[in-house]
Short mmCIF file of C-alpha atoms in Angstrom, two decimals:
data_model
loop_
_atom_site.label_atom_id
_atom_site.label_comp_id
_atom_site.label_asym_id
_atom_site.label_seq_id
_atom_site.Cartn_x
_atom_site.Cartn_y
_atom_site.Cartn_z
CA UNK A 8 -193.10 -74.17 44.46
CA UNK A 9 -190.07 -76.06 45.37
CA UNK A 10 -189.45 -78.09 42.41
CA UNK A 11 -190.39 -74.30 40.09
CA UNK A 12 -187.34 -72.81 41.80
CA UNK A 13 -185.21 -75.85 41.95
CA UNK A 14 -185.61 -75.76 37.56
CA UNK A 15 -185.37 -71.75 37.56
CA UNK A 16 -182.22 -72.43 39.54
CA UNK A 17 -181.10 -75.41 37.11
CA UNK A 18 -181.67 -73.25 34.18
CA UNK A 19 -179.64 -70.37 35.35
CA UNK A 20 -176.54 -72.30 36.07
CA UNK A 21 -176.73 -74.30 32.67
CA UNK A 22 -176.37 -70.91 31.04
CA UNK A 23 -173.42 -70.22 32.83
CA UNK A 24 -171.75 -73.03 32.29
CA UNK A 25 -172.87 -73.61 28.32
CA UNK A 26 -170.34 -69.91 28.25
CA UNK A 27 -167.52 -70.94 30.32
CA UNK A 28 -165.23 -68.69 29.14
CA UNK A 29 -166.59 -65.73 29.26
CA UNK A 30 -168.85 -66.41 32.37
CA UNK A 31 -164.91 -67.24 33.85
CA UNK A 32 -164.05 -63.76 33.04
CA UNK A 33 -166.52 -61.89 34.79
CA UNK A 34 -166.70 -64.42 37.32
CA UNK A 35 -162.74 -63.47 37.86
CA UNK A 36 -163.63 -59.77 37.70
CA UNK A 37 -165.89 -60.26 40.55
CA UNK A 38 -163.74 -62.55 42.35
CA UNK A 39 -161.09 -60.14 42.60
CA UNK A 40 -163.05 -57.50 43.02
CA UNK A 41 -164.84 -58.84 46.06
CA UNK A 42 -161.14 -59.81 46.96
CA UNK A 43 -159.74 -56.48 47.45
CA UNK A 44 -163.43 -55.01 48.77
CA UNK A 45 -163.73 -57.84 51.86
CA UNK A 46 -159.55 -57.38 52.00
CA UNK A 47 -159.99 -53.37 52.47
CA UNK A 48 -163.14 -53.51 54.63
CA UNK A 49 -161.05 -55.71 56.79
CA UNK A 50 -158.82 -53.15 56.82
CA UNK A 51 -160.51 -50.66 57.28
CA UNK A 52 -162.05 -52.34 60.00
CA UNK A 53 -158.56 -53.25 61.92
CA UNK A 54 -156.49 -50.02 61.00
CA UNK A 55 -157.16 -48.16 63.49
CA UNK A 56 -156.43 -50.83 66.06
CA UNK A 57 -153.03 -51.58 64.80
CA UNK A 58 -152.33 -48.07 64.51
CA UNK A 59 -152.97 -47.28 67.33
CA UNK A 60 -150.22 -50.02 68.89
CA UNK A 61 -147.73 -49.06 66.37
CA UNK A 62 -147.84 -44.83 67.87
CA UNK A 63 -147.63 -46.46 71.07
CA UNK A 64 -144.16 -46.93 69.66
CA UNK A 65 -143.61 -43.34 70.40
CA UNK A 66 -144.39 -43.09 73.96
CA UNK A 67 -147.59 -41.83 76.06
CA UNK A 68 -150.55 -39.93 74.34
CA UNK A 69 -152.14 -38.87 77.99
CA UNK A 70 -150.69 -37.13 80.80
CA UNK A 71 -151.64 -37.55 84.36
CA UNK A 72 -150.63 -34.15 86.28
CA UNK A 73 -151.62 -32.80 89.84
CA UNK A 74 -154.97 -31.52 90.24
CA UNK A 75 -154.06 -28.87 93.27
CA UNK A 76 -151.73 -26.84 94.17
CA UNK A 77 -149.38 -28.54 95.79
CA UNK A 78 -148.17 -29.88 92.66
CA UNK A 79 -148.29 -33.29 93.58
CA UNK A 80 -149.67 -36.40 92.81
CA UNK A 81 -150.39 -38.94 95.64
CA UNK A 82 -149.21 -42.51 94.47
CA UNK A 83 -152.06 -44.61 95.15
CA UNK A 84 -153.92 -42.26 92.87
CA UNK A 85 -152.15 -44.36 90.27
CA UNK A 86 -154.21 -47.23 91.42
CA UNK A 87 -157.33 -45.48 90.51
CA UNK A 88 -156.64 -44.04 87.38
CA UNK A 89 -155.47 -47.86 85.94
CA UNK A 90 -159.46 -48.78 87.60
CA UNK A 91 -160.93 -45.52 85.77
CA UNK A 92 -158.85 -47.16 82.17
CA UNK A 93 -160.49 -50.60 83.07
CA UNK A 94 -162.41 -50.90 79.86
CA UNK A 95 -158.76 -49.71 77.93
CA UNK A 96 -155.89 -51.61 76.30
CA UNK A 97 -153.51 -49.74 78.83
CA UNK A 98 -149.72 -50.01 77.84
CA UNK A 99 -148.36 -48.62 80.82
CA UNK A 100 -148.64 -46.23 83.27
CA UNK A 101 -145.32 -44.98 84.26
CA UNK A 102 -145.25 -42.75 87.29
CA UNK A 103 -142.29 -39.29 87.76
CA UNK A 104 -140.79 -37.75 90.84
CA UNK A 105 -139.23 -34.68 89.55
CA UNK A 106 -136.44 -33.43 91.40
CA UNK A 107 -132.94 -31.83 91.87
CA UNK A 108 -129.80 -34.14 92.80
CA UNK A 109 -126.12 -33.91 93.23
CA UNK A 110 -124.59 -35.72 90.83
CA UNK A 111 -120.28 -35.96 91.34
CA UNK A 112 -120.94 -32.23 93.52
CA UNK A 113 -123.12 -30.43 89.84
CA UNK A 114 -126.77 -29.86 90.63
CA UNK A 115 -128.84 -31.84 87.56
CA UNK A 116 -132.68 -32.08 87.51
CA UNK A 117 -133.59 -36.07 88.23
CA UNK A 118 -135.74 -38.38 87.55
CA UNK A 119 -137.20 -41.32 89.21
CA UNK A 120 -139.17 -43.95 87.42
CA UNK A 121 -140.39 -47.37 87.30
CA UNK A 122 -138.32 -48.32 84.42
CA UNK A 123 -139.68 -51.67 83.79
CA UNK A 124 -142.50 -49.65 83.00
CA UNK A 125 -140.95 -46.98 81.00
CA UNK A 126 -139.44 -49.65 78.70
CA UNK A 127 -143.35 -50.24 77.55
CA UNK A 128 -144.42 -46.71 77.52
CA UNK A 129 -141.46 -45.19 75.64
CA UNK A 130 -139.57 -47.31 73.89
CA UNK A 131 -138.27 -45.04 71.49
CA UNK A 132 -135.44 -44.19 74.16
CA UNK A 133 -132.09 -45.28 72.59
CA UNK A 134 -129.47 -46.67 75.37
CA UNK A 135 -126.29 -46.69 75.00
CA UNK A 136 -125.57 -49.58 77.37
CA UNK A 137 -128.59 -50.92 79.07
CA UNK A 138 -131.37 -50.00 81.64
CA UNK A 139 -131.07 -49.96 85.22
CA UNK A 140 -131.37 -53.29 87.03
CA UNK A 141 -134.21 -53.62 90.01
CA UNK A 142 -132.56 -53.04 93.07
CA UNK A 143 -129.56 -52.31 92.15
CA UNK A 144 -127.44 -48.78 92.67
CA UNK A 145 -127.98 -47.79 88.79
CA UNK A 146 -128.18 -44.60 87.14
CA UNK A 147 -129.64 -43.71 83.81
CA UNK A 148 -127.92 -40.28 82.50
CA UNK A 149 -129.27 -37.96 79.59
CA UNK A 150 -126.74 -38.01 76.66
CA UNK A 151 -125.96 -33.94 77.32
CA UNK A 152 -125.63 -34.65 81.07
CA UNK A 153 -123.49 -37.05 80.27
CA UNK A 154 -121.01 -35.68 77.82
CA UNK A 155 -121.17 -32.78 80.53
CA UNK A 156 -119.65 -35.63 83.27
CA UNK A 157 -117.61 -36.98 80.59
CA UNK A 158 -118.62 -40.43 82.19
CA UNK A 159 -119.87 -43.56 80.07
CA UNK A 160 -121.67 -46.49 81.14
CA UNK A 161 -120.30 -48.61 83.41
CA UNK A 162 -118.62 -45.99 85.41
CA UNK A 163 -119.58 -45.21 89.14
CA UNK A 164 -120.75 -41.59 90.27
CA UNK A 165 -121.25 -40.22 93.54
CA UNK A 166 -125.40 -39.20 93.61
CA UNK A 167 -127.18 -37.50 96.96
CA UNK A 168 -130.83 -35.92 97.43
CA UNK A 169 -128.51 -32.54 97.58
CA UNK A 170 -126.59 -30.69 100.68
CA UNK A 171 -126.23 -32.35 103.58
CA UNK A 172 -127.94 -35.67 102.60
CA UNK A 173 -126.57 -39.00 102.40
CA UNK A 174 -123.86 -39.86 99.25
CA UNK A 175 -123.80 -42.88 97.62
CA UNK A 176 -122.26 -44.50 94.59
CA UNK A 177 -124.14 -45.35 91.46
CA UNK A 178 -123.15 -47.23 88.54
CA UNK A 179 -124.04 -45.58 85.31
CA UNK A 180 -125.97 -48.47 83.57
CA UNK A 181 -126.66 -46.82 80.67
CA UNK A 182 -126.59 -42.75 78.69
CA UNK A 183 -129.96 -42.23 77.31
CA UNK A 184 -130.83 -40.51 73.37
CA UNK A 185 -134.35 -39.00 73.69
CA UNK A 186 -134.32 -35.69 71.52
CA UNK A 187 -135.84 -34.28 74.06
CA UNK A 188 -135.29 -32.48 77.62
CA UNK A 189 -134.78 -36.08 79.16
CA UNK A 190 -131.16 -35.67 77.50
CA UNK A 191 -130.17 -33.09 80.54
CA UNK A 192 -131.60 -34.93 83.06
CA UNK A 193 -130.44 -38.07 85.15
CA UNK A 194 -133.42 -40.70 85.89
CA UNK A 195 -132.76 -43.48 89.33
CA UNK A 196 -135.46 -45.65 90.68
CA UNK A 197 -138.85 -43.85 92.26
CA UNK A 198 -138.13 -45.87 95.40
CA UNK A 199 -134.67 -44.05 95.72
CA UNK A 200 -135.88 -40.70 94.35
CA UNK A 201 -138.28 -40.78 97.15
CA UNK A 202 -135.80 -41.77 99.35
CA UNK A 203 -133.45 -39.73 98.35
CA UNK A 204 -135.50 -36.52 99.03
CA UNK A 205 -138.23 -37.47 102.33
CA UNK A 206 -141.14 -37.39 99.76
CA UNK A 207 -142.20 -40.88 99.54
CA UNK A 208 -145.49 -41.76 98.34
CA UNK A 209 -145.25 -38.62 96.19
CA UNK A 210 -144.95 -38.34 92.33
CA UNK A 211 -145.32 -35.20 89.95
CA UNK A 212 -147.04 -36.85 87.32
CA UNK A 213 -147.42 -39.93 85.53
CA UNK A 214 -147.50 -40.94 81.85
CA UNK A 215 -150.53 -43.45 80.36
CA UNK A 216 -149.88 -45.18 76.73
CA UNK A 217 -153.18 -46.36 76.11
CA UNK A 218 -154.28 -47.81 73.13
CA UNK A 219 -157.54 -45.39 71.61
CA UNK A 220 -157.97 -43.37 69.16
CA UNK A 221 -158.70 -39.64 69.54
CA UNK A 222 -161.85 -39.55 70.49
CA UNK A 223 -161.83 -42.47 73.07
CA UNK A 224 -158.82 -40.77 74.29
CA UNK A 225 -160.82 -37.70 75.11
CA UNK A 226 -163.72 -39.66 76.76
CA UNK A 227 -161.00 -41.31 78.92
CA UNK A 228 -159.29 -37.94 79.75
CA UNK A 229 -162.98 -37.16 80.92
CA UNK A 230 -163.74 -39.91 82.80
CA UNK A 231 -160.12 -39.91 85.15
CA UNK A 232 -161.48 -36.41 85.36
CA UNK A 233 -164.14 -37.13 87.14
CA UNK A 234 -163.29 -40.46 88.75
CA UNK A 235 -160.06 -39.50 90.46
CA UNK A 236 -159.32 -36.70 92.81
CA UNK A 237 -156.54 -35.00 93.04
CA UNK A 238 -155.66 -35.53 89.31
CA UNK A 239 -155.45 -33.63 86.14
CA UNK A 240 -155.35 -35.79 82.89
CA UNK A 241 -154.02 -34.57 79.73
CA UNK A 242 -153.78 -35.50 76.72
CA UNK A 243 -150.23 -35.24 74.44
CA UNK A 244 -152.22 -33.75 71.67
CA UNK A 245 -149.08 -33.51 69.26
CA UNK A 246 -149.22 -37.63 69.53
CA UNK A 247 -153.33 -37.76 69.45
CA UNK A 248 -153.88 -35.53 66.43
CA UNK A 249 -151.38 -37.05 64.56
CA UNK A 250 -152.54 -40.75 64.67
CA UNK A 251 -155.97 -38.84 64.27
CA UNK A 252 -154.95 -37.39 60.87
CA UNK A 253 -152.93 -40.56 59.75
CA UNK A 254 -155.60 -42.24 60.47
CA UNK A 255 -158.29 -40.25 58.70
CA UNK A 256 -155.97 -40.11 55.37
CA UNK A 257 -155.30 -44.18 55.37
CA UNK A 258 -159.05 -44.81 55.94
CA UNK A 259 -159.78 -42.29 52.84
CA UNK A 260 -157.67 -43.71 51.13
CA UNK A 261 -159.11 -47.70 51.77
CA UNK A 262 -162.46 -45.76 50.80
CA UNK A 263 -161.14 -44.41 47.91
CA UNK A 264 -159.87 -47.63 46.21
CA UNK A 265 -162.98 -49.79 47.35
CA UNK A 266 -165.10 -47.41 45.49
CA UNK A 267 -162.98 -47.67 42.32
CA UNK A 268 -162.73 -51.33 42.64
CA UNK A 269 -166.18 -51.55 42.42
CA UNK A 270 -166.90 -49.14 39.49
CA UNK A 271 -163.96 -51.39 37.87
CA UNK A 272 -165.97 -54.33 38.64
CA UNK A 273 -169.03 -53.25 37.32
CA UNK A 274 -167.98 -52.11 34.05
CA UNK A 275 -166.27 -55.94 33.35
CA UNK A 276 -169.31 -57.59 34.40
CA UNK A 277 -171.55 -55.12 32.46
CA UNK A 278 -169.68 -55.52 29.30
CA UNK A 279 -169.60 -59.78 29.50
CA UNK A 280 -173.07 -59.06 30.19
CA UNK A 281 -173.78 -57.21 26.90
CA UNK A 282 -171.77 -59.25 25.18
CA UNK A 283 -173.82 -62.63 26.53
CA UNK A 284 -177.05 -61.28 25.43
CA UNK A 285 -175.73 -60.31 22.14
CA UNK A 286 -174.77 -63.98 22.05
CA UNK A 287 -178.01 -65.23 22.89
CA UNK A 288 -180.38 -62.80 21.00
CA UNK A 289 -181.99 -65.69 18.70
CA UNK A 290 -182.33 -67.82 21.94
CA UNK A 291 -184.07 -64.70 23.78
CA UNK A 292 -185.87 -63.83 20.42
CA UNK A 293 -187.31 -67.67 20.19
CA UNK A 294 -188.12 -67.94 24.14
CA UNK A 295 -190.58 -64.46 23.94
CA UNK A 296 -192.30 -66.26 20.23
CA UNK A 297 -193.04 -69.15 22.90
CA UNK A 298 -194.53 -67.43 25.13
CA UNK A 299 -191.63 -66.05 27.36
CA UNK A 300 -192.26 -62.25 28.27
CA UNK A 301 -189.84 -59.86 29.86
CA UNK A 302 -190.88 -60.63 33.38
CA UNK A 303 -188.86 -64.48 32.58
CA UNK A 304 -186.46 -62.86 30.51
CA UNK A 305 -185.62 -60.23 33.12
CA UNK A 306 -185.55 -62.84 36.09
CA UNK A 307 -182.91 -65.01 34.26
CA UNK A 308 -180.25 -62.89 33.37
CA UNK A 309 -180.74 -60.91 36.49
CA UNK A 310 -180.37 -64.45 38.17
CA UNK A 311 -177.42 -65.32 36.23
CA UNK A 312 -175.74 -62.27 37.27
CA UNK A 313 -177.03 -62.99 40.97
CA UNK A 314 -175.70 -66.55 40.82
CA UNK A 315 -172.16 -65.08 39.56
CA UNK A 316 -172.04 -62.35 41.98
CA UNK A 317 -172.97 -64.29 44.75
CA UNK A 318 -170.24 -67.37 43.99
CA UNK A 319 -167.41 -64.57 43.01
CA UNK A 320 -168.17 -62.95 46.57
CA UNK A 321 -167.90 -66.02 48.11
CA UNK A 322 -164.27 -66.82 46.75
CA UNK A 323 -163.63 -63.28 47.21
CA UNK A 324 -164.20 -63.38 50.98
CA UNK A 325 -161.81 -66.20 51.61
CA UNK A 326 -158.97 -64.28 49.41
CA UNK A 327 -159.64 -61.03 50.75
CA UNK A 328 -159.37 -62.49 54.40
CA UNK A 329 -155.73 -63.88 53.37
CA UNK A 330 -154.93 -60.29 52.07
CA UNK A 331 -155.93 -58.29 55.21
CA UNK A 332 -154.24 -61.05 57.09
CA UNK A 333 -150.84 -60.85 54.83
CA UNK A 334 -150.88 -56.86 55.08
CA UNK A 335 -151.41 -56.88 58.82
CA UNK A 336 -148.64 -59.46 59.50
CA UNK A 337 -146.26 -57.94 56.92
CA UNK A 338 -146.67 -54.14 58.49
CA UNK A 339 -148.05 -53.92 61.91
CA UNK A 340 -146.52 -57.81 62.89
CA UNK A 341 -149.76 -59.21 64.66
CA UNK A 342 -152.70 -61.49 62.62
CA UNK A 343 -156.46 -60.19 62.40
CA UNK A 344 -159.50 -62.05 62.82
CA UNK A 345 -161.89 -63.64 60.41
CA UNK A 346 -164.92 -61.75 60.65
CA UNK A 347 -168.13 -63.27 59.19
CA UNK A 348 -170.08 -59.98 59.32
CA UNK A 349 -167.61 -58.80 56.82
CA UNK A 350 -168.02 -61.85 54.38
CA UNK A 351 -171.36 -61.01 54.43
CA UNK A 352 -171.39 -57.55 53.56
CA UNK A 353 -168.56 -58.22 50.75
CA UNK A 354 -171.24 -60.85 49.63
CA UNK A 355 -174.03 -58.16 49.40
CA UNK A 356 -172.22 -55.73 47.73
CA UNK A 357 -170.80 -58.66 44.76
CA UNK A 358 -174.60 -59.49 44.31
CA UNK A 359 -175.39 -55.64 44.24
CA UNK A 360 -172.71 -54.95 41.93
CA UNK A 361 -173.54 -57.88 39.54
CA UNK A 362 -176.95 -56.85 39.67
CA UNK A 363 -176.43 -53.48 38.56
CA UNK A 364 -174.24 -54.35 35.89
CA UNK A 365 -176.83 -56.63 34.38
CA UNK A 366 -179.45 -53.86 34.18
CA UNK A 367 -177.93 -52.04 31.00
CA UNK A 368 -177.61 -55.61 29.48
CA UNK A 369 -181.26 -56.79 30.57
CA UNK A 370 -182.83 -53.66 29.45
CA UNK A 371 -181.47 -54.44 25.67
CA UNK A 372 -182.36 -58.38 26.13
CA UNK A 373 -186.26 -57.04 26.62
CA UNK A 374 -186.17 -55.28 23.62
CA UNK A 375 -185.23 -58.04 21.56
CA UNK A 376 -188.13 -58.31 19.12
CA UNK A 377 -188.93 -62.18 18.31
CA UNK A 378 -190.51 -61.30 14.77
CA UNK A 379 -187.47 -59.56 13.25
CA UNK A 380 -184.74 -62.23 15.46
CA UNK A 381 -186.87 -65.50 13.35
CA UNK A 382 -186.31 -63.68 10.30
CA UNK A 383 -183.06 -63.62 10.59
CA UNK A 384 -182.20 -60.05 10.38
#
């Protein structure tokens, strides 16, 4: 049984390489076909992932808000909402205290922050200047608070918790560019917000950048939900849906191409195909007056193709690997990697594809009739 498919397997790869040329051709066709399939299954595959990093780009898609109504959120409560994320890629989770301060004797809504934090979860703040220093007396203003001051960075202000607190002196580190409300506002440590105002231990809400996609997103929202007292998660569904919907149209569109790769593919190994078995009619036409009947016939060109589907998807695999890897590196900046479930599939579906292209061609190669071939006609 052995040796019988060791020949049938002998035979078939003599007739590929007695046609070189043309056996190169499709075998190119499939190459690069499998090429750009196993390169856009990859990506495919990874998109979403890297997607999802790059949005984190533009700052927190969930929203951690107080669950009663005292409008607060209890710090450690931070603690258990990074345990609830556990199984997440968390970015950063960068806590608020929201409140009024006197800033050079003009009321201003502040901020404090963790900002080493903030830097993760939003860096699509612009500074003019730089961010605060850790325990230093440093101030972060909003660009419209700022103009409003007519101060720049480097200059000192006079900042209290409001009436009849204690005044100090901060050092404007930096004016902050947010397009946003955070351009009115003034932003100081959360140890010297809290300070500032008696409420330590107290924040009014917290920002997660987590890296998910919309629907994990909304399982997460669920499960802080129900995990954490106290709480009220959110998500920023402006920044959700849209990496939902990017995501949906770049996906289409890797689905899109795959599918007309491989109806490309199939065509130029159909064609060769044809073309082979008009080459070899006499040889089919003198196998079947031997004794050769379409069951043989059949088997060998479907083989043939096999053989060249199988050794195209094999190159094609390694190339398509070094694409994905190229595109990921070139846009998103971090490598993929090699997954042998998807060699395998782009394998399968360069066999498939070579197999169905040969059917047109073996159909015609079964209806070659020996008597008129030895005749000549």
């Amino acid at each position: 049984m052995m040796n019988r498919y060791k020949m049938f397997f002998i035979m078939v790869a003599n007739s590929l390489l007695r046609r070189r040329a043309r056996m190169a051709i499709a075998l190119l066709a499939v190459a690069i076909g499998a090429t750009i399939i196993s390169g856009m299954i990859t990506v495919y595959k990874e998109v979403p992932e890297q997607m999802g990093r790059a949005f984190r780009a533009y700052g927190a898609n969930l929203l951690i808000l107080p669950g009663t109504d005292t409008g607060v959120i209890e710090e450690s409560s931070i603690a258990s909402v990074r345990k609830s994320l556990s199984g997440y890629e968390i970015v950063g989770i960068t806590p608020f205290l929201y409140d009024t301060l006197l800033i050079n004797h003009q009321t201003v809504m502040g901020g404090g922050t963790d900002f080493a934090v903030l830097q993760e979860v939003s860096p699509y703040w612009q500074i003019r200047g730089e961010w605060p220093a850790a325990g230093e007396k440093e101030i972060l203003l909003g660009a419209e608070f700022a103009a409003k001051l007519r101060v720049n960075p480097g200059d000192t202000i006079t900042v209290s918790g409001g009436e009849g607190t204690i005044v100090s002196d901060y050092r404007v580190s930096g004016i902050v560019r947010t397009g946003g409300n955070e351009e009115n506002f003034v932003f100081v440590s959360l140890p010297d917000m809290q300070n500032m105002k008696g409420r330590l231990g107290e924040l009014s809400l917290a920002q997660v950048s987590v890296v998910a996609g919309q629907d994990e997103l909304t399982r997460a929202e669920e499960k802080i939900r129900t995990d954490v007292p106290g709480v009220e998660p959110q998500l920023v569904k402006q920044i959700a849906q849209s990496e939902g919907t990017v995501l949906g149209k770049l996906q289409a569109l890797v689905l899109i191409v795959t599918v007309v790769v491989l109806v490309l593919t199939l065509i130029c190994v159909s064609t060769t195909m044809m073309a082979i078995v008009t080459e070899r009619r006499r040889e089919i036409g003198l196998k079947k007056a031997l004794g050769a009947d379409n069951r043989h016939i059949v088997a060998e060109f479907f083989g043939e193709g096999c053989l060249l589907g199988a050794l195209g998807g094999v190159l094609g695999s390694g190339f398509g690997y070094l694409f994905a890897q190229s595109v990921s590196v070139n846009v998103f900046g971090r490598g993929i990697e090699f997954s042998g479930t998807i060699v395998v599939v782009a394998l399968v579906m360069s066999v498939f594809v070579t197999g169905l292209a040969s059917l047109l061609p073996v159909r015609i190669a079964t209806n070659v009739d020996p008597a008129i071939i030895l005749r000549g006609e």
